[in-house]
Amino acid sequence: MAHTVSDLAALVRERQPCVVLTGAGISTESGVPDFRSPSGIWAKYDPMEYATITAFRRDPVKVWEFYALRFELLTAAEPNPGHLALAELERRGLVTAVVTQNIDGLHTRAGSHAVVEVHGSIRSASCLDCGERVPLEEVIAALRDSPAPPCPQCGAVLKPDVVMFGELLPALAIDRAIELARLAGLLLVVGSSLEVHPVAGLTGETVSAGGALAIVNRGQTPFDRLASVRIDGGAGATLSALAEALA
Ligand code: APR
Ligand code: ZN
């Protein structure tokens, strides 16, 4: 049975508090490609060569070439109606927090305050040897002079503060995300294939704690059968219509 935005609006009203979990699909309308769509990043780049901590240690310059391209795209991107609708729903007290897998910082720039970045962000890069943390602007400046930015303290190659495959998620962020999923009356997933763990497991945290799951996504996810409401549609249009329906 195809669900409508008014089904989703009723669920948001009835099953507070509502926590939102977003993936790359909410940022494609800002011009940032996602990962697993046919036109996604992993169709062009092998994640095993560019997105694992082993690949980074083996060839940091190659991984930085990949991230330098992504930094250009990500810093040029602007929040889209999907991000803005979630910020509006937070202002109205209808969304408690956004847990995001995205590293683009667009939720914060859209005006959302309670944002949990479980896969880190491009906002800074850190030194694996001495722990020095360098803000994005300095990293971009350093990338003009060298293909892999050196640590200003000890000279080792900096690593983007994004979670690579084979790395643990930032403990504070994933613990907070699990706490939010457990207290959520509704976990609303937007624009994620829910293929990557442990984040995909947040859906089970909510449902096993008695909460409901809703999914707004183009294409299937492995958790569709757990969803009380599932809308196969664009994030921007659907979230704008949702904010409208809840006005
Ligand atoms: N509206 C709705 N859904 C969309 C839109 C859109 N405008 N654009 C894309 N989608 C859907 C795609 O069809 C896909 O199902 O969003 C989903 C995005 O899934 P992925 O590309 O797998 O992105 P995500 O779920 O965020 O990936 C999780 O994988 O590679 C790692 O660390 C990376 O954080 C990322 C994680
Ligand atoms: Zn260092």
CSV table of C-alpha atoms and ligand atoms in Angstrom, one decimal, residues 126-133 150-158, ligand 2:
chain,number,residue,atom,x,y,z
A,126,SER,CA,43.6,15.4,12.2
A,127,CYS,CA,47.1,13.9,12.6
A,128,LEU,CA,47.1,10.2,13.4
A,129,ASP,CA,50.5,10.6,15.0
A,130,CYS,CA,50.3,13.6,17.3
A,131,GLY,CA,46.5,14.3,17.4
A,132,GLU,CA,46.7,17.9,16.0
A,133,ARG,CA,43.4,19.0,14.5
A,150,PRO,CA,51.2,17.8,6.3
A,151,CYS,CA,50.6,18.1,10.0
A,152,PRO,CA,51.7,21.6,11.1
A,153,GLN,CA,53.1,20.1,14.3
A,154,CYS,CA,54.9,17.0,13.3
A,155,GLY,CA,54.8,16.8,9.5
A,156,ALA,CA,52.9,13.5,9.3
A,157,VAL,CA,50.1,13.4,6.7
A,158,LEU,CA,46.8,14.6,8.1
B,2,ZN,ZN,51.1,15.6,13.8
